[in-house]
Coordinates of C-alpha atoms (C1' of nucleotides) in Angstrom, one line a residue:
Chain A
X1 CA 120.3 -4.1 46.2
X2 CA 121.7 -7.6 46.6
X3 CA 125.4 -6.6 46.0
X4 CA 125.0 -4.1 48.4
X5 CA 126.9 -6.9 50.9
X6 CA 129.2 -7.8 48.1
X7 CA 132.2 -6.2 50.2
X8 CA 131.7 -7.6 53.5
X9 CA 131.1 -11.2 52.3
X10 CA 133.9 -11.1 50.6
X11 CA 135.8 -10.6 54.0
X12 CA 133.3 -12.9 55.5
X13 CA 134.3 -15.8 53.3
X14 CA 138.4 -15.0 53.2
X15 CA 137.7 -15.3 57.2
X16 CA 136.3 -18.7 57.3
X17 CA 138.5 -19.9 54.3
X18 CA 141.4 -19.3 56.2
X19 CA 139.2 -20.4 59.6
X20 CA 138.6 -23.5 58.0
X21 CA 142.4 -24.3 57.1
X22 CA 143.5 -23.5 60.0
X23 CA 141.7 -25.5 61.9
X24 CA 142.2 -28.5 60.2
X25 CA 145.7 -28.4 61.5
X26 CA 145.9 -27.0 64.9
X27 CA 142.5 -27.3 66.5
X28 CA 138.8 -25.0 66.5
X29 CA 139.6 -23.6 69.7
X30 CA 143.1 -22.5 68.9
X31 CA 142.2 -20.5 66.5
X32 CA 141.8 -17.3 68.1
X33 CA 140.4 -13.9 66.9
X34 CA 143.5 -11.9 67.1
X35 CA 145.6 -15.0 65.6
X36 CA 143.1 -15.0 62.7
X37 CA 143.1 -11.3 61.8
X38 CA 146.6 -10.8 61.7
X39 CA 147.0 -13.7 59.4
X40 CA 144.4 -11.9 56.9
X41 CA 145.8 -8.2 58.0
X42 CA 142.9 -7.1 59.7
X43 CA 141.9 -6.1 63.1
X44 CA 140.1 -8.2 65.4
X45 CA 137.2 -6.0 66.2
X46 CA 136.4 -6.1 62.5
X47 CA 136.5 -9.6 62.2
X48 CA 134.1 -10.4 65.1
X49 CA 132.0 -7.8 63.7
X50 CA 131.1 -10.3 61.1
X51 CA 130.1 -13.2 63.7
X52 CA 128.3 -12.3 66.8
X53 CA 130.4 -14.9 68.8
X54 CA 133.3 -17.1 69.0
X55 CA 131.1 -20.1 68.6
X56 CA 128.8 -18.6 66.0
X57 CA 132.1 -18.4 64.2
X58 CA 133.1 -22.0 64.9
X59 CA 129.8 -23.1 63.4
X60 CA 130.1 -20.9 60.5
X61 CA 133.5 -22.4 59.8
X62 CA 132.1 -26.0 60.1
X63 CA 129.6 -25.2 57.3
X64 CA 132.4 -23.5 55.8
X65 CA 134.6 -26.6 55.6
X66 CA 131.3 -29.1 54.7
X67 CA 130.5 -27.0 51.7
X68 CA 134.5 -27.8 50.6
X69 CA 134.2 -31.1 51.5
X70 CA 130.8 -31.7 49.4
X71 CA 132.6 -30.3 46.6
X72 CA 135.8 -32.3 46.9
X73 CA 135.0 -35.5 47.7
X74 CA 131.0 -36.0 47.8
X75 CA 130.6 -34.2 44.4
X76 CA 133.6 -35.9 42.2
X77 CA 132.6 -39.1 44.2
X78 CA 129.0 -39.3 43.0
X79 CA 130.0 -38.3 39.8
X80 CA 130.4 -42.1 39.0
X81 CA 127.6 -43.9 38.0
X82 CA 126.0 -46.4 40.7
X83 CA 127.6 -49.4 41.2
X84 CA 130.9 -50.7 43.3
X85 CA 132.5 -48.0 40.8
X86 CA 130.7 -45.2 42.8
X87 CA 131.8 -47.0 46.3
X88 CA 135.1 -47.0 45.0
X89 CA 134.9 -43.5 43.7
X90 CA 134.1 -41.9 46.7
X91 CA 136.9 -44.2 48.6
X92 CA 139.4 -42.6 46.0
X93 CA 137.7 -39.0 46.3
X94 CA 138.2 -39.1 49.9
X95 CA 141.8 -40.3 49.8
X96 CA 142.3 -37.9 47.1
X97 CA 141.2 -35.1 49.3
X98 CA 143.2 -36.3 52.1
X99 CA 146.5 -36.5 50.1
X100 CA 145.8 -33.2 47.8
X101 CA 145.7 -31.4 51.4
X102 CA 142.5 -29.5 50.7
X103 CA 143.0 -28.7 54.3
X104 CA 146.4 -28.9 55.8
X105 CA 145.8 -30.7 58.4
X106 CA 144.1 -33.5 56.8
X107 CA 140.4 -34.0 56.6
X108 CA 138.6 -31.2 59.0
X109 CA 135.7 -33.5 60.2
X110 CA 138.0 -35.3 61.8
X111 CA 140.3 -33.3 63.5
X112 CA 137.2 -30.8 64.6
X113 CA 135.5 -34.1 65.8
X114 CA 138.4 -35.3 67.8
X115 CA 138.7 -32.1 69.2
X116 CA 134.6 -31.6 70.5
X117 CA 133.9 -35.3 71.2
X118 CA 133.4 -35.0 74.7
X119 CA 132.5 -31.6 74.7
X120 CA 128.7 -30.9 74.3
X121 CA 127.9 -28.4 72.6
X122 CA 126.0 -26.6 68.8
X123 CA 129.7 -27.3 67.3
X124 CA 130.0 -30.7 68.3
X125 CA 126.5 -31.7 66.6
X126 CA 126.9 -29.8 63.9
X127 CA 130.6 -32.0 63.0
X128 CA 128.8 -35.1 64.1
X129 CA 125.6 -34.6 61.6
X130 CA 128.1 -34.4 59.1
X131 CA 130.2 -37.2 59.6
X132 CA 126.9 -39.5 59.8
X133 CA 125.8 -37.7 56.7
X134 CA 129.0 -39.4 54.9
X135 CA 129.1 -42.6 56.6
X136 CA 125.1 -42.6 55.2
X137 CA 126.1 -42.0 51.6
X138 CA 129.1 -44.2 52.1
X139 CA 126.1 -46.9 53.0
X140 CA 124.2 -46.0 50.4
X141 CA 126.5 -46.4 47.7
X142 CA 127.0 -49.8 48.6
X143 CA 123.0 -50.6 48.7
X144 CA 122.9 -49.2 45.1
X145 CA 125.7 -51.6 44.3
X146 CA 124.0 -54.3 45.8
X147 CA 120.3 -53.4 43.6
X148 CA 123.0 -54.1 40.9
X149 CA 123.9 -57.1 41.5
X150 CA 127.8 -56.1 41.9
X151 CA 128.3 -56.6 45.5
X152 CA 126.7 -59.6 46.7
X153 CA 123.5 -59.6 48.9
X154 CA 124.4 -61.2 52.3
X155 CA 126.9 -58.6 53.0
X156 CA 125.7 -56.2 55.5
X157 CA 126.1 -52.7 54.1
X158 CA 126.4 -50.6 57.2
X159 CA 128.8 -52.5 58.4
X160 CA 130.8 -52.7 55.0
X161 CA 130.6 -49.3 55.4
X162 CA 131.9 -48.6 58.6
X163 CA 135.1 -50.8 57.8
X164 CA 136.2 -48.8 54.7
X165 CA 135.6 -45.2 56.4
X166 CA 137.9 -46.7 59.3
X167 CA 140.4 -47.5 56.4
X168 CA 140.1 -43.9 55.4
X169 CA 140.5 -41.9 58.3
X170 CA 143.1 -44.4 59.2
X171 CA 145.0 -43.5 56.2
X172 CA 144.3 -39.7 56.9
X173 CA 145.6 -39.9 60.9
X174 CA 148.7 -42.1 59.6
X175 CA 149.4 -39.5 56.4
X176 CA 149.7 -37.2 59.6
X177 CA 152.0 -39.0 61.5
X178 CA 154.3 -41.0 59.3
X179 CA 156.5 -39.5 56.1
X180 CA 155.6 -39.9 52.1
X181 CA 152.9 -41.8 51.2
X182 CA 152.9 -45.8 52.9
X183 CA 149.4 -44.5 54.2
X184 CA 147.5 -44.4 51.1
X185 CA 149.3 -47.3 49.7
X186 CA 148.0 -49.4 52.3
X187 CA 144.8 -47.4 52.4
X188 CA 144.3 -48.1 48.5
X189 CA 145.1 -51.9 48.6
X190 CA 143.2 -52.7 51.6
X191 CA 139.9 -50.7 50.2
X192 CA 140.7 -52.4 46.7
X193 CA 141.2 -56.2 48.5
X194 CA 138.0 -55.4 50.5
X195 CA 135.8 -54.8 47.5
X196 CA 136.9 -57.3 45.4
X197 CA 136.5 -60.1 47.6
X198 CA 132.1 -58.9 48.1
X199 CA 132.0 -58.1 44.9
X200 CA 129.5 -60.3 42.9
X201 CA 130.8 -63.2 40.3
X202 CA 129.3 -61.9 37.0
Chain B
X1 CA 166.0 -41.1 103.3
X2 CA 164.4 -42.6 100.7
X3 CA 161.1 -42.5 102.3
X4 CA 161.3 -38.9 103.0
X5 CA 159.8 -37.9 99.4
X6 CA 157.0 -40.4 99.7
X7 CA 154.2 -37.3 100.3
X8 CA 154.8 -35.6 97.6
X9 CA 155.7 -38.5 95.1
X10 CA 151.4 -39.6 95.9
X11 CA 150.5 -36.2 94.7
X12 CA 152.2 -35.9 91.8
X13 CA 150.9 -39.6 91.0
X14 CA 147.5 -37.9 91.8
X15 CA 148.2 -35.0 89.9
X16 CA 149.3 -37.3 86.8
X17 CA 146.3 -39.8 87.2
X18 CA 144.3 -37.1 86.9
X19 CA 145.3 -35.0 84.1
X20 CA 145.9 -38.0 81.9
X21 CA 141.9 -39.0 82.7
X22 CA 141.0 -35.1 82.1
X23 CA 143.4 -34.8 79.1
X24 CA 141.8 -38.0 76.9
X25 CA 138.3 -36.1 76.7
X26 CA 139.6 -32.7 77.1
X27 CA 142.8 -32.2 75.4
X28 CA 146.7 -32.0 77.1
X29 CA 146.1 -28.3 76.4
X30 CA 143.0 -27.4 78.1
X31 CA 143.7 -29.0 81.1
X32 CA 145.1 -25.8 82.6
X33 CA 147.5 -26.0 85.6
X34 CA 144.0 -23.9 87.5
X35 CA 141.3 -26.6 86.8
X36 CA 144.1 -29.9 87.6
X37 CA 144.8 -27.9 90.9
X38 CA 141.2 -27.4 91.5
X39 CA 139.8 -30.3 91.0
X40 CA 142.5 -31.7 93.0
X41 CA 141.8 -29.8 95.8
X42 CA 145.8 -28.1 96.1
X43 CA 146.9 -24.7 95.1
X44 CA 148.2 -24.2 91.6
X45 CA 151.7 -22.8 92.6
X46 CA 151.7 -26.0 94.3
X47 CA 151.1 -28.2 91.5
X48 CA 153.0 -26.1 89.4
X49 CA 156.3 -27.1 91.9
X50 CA 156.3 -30.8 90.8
X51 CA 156.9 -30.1 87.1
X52 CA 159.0 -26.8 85.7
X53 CA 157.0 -26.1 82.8
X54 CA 153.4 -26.8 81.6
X55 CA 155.5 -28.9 78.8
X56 CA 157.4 -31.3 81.3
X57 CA 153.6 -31.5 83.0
X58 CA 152.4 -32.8 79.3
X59 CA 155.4 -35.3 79.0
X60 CA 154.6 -36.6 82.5
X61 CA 151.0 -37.0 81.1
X62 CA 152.0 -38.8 78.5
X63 CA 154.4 -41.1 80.1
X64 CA 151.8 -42.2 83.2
X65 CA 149.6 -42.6 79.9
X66 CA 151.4 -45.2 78.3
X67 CA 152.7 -46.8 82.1
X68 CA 148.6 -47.7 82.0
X69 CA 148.5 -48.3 78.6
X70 CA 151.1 -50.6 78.8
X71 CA 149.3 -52.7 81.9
X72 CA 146.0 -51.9 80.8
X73 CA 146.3 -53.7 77.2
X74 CA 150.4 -54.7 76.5
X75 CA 150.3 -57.0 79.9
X76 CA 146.9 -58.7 78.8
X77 CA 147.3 -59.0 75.3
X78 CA 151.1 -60.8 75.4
X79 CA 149.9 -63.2 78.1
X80 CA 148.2 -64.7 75.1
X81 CA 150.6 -67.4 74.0
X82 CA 152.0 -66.7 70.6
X83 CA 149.8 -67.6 67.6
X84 CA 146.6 -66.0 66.4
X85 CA 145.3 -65.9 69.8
X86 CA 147.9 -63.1 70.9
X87 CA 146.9 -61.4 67.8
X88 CA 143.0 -61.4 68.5
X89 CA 144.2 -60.7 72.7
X90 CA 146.0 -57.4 71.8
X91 CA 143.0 -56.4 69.4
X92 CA 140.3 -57.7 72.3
X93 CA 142.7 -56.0 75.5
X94 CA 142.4 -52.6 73.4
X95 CA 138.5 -52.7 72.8
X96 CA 138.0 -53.6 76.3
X97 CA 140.3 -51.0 76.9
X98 CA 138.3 -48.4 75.4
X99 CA 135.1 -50.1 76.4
X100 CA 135.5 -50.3 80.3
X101 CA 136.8 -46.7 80.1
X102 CA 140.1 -46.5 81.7
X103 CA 140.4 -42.8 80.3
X104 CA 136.9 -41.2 80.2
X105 CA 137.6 -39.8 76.6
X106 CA 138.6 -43.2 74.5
X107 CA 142.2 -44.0 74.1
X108 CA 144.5 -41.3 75.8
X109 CA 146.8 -41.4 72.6
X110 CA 144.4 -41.0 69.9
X111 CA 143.0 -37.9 72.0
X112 CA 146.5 -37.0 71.9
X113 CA 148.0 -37.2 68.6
X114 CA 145.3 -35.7 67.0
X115 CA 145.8 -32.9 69.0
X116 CA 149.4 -32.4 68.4
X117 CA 150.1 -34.2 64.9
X118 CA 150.4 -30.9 63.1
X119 CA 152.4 -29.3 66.4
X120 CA 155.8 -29.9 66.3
X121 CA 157.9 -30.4 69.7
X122 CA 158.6 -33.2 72.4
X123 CA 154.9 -33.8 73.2
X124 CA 154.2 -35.1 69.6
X125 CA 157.1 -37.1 69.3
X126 CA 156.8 -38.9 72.5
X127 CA 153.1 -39.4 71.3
X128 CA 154.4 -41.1 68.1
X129 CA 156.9 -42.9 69.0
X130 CA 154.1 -44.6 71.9
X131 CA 151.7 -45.7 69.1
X132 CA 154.0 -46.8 66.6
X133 CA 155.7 -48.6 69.4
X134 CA 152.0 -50.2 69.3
X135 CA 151.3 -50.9 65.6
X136 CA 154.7 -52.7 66.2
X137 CA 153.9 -54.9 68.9
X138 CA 150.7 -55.5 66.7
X139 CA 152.6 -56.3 63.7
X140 CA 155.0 -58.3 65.7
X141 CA 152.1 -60.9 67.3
X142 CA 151.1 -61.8 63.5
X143 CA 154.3 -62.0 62.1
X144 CA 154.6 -65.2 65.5
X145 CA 151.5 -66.4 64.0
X146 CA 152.9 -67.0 60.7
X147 CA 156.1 -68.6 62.0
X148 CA 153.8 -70.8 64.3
X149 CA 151.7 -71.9 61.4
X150 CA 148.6 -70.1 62.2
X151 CA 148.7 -67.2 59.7
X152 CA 149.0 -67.7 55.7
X153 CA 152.8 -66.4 54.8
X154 CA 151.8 -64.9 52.1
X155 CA 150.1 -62.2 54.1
X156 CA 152.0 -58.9 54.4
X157 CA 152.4 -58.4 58.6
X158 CA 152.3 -54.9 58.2
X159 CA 149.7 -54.6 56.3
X160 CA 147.3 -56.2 58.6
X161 CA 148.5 -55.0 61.7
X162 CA 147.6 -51.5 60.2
X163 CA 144.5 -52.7 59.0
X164 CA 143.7 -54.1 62.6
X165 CA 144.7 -50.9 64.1
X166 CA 142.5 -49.1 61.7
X167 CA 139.7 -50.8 63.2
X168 CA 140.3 -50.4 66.7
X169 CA 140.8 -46.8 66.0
X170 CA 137.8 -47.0 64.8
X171 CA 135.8 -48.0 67.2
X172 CA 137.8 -46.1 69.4
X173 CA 136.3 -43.0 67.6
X174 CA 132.8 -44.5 66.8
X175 CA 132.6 -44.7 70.7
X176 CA 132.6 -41.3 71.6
X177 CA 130.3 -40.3 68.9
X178 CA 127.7 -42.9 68.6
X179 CA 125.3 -44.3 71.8
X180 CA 125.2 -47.9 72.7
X181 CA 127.9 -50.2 72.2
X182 CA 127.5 -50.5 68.4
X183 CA 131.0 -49.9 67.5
X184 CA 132.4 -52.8 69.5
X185 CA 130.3 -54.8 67.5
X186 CA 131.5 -54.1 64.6
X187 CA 135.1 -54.2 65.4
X188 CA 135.3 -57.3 66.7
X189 CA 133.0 -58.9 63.9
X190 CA 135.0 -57.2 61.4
X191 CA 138.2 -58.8 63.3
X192 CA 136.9 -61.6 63.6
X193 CA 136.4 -62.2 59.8
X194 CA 139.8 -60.7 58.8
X195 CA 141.7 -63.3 61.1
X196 CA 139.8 -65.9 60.0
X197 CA 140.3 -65.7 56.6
X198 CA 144.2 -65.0 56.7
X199 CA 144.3 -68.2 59.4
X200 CA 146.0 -70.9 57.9
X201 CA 143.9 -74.5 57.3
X202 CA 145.1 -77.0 60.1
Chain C
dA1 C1' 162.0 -30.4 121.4
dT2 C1' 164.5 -28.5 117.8
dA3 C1' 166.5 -28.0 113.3
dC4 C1' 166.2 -28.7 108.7
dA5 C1' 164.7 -29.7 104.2
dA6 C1' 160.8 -31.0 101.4
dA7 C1' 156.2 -29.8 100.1
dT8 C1' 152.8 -26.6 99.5
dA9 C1' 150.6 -22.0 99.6
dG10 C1' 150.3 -16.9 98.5
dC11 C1' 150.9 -13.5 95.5
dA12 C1' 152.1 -10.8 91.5
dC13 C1' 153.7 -10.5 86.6
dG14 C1' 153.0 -10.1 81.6
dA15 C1' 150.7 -12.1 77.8
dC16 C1' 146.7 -13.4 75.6
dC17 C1' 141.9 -14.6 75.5
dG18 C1' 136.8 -13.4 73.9
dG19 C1' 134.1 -9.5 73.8
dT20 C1' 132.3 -4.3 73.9
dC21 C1' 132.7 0.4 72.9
dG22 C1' 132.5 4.7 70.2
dT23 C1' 134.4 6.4 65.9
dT24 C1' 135.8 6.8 61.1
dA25 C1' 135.7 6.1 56.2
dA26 C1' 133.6 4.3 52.3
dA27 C1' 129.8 2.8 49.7
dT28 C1' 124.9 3.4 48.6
dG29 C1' 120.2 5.5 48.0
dT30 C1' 117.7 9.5 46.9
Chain D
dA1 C1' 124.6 17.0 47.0
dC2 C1' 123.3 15.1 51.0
dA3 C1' 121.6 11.4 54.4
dT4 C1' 122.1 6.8 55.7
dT5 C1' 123.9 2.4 56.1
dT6 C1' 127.8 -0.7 56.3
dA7 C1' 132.7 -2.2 57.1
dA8 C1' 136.5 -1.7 59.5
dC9 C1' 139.3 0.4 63.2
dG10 C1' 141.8 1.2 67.8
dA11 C1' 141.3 1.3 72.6
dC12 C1' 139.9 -1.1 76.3
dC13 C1' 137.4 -4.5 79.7
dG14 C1' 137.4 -8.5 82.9
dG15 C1' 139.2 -12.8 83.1
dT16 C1' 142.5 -16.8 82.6
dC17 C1' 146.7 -18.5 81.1
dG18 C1' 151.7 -20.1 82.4
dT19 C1' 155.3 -18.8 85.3
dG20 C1' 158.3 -16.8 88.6
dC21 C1' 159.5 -15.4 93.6
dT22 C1' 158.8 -15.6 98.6
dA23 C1' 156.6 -17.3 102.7
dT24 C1' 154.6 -20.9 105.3
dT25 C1' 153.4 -25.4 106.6
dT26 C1' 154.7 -30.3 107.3
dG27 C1' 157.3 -34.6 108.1
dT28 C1' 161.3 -36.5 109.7
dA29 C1' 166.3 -37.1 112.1
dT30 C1' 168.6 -35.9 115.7

DNA sequence: ATACAAATAGCACGACCGGTCGTTAAATGT
DNA sequence: ACATTTAACGACCGGTCGTGCTATTTGTAT
């Protein structure tokens, strides 16, 4: 029947849970097979039996790792009504994923994307649709905030947009680099300066 | 005498050159000591002579890196005078230096610290210590402007110096994902409007 | 021309990589 | 109870990695 599977996916899902983890921190490609079953106490052979490839894994780990980030930061972020509220509840969601260390390594869109940039490939597309996907919601939020009437009209919104997710993986490459948390201080106050200077008089 | 290691000082220049070129789109760690020494046309035990470890190879890397970095954007930027034009020359060396391509993959040390922010050792912190050297000599440039009357006081230097960085960063990243040159665009019009409206009224 | 030291090449090593194989043990269907 | 499918295993393959050790070439001073 359909729990017939219930024992392998399981597995399947403890493999790209811990895929997804740690890739965040040291890189796709460093994760190997052999690193990644004796982590989990399995042997290799079994685990590959679950993806037909390296990359196949790679890309299953990348879904992996969107469906946590949909649930941490898109989800809790959209939860706000629309509005600059909803802008500045997905900035905060974000942030909050960022600092929480859903993923050790800090957000894993933009390690994985640093690390396939310039190297073609399924993987690659696969992390860039993503990241457009929420620069585009990013955009959209502040278009719905614009309809009403709380973030004034002239400002452009994609390119609004593109300044606060630079804010926000700025404060997730610097929450990398430097101790405590100066990062998201400065990540918080710039984002919360920004939007109150387009925000509509009312 | 002191000419006598002249031939093998131009190959280990070569050999530097090119692995800091390779290393910005492909990572310090998959340029392999085979593929520098192949594409360089020398045998690998040969290339392998110049440097005792792959490690002191990175840290070689790394310094030729920021030696370009340094004459590449530093040199350009401070021959600004001091004032807000310094500030908006560091900002407009690095986009130009990201634009015209000196490394093939964007900035060498973004490539780089993303790759080794969660891995301990000498490589990250020679990495870290090169950009915050950076985000000082940002900083620095506006705290001038401020003393030279061309910046509000009341603006907090290192605030915007990271905020500036953030964009540049930015675009840095936007660069190697998105076609065209929309992401200069938008870094120097976002820039743009953040220096003007912390410039102080003649 | 010869001697000498620096620069480079040749070669082999152990470790690890992704991947394939046949096999075993457990769960499931009848 | 038995037959079949599934999950996991251990051994192994060819290849590449970084890294030593030794030979050979090459440039220069005498």
């Amino acid at each position: 029947m359909d729990r017939r599977r219930l024992r392998g996916e399981r597995t399947r899902q403890a493999i790209l849970s811990h895929a997804a983890r740690l890739a965040s921190a040291e890189g796709l490609e460093a994760v190997s097979l052999q690193r990644l079953a004796g982590d989990l106490g399995i042997s290799k052979s079994g685990l590959f039996a679950h993806f037909g490839s390296k990359e196949e894994l790679q890309l299953a780990t990348v879904e992996e790792a969107a469906w946590v980030f949909t649930l941490e930061v898109l989800k809790p972020g959209l939860s706000e009504p629309a509005g600059v509220g909803r802008v500045a509840g997905l900035c905060e969601a974000f942030l909050s994923y960022v600092e929480r260390r859903v993923f050790p390594g800090g957000c894993f869109f933009e390690a994985a994307v640093a690390e396939f940039d310039s190297r073609p490939g399924p993987v690659r597309d696969s992390v860039v649709e993503k990241r457009r996907y929420w620069a585009a919601s990013l955009a959209r939020a502040i278009r719905e905030a614009q309809t009403a009437g709380q973030i004034v009209p002239e400002v452009d919104a994609d390119q609004l947009a593109w300044e606060l997710n630079c804010l926000l993986i700025g404060a997730n490459n610097s929450s990398v680099t430097d101790p405590g948390d100066v990062a998201f201080q400065r990540a918080r106050r710039s984002i919360r300066d920004r939007l109150q200077a387009v925000a509509a008089k009312p």
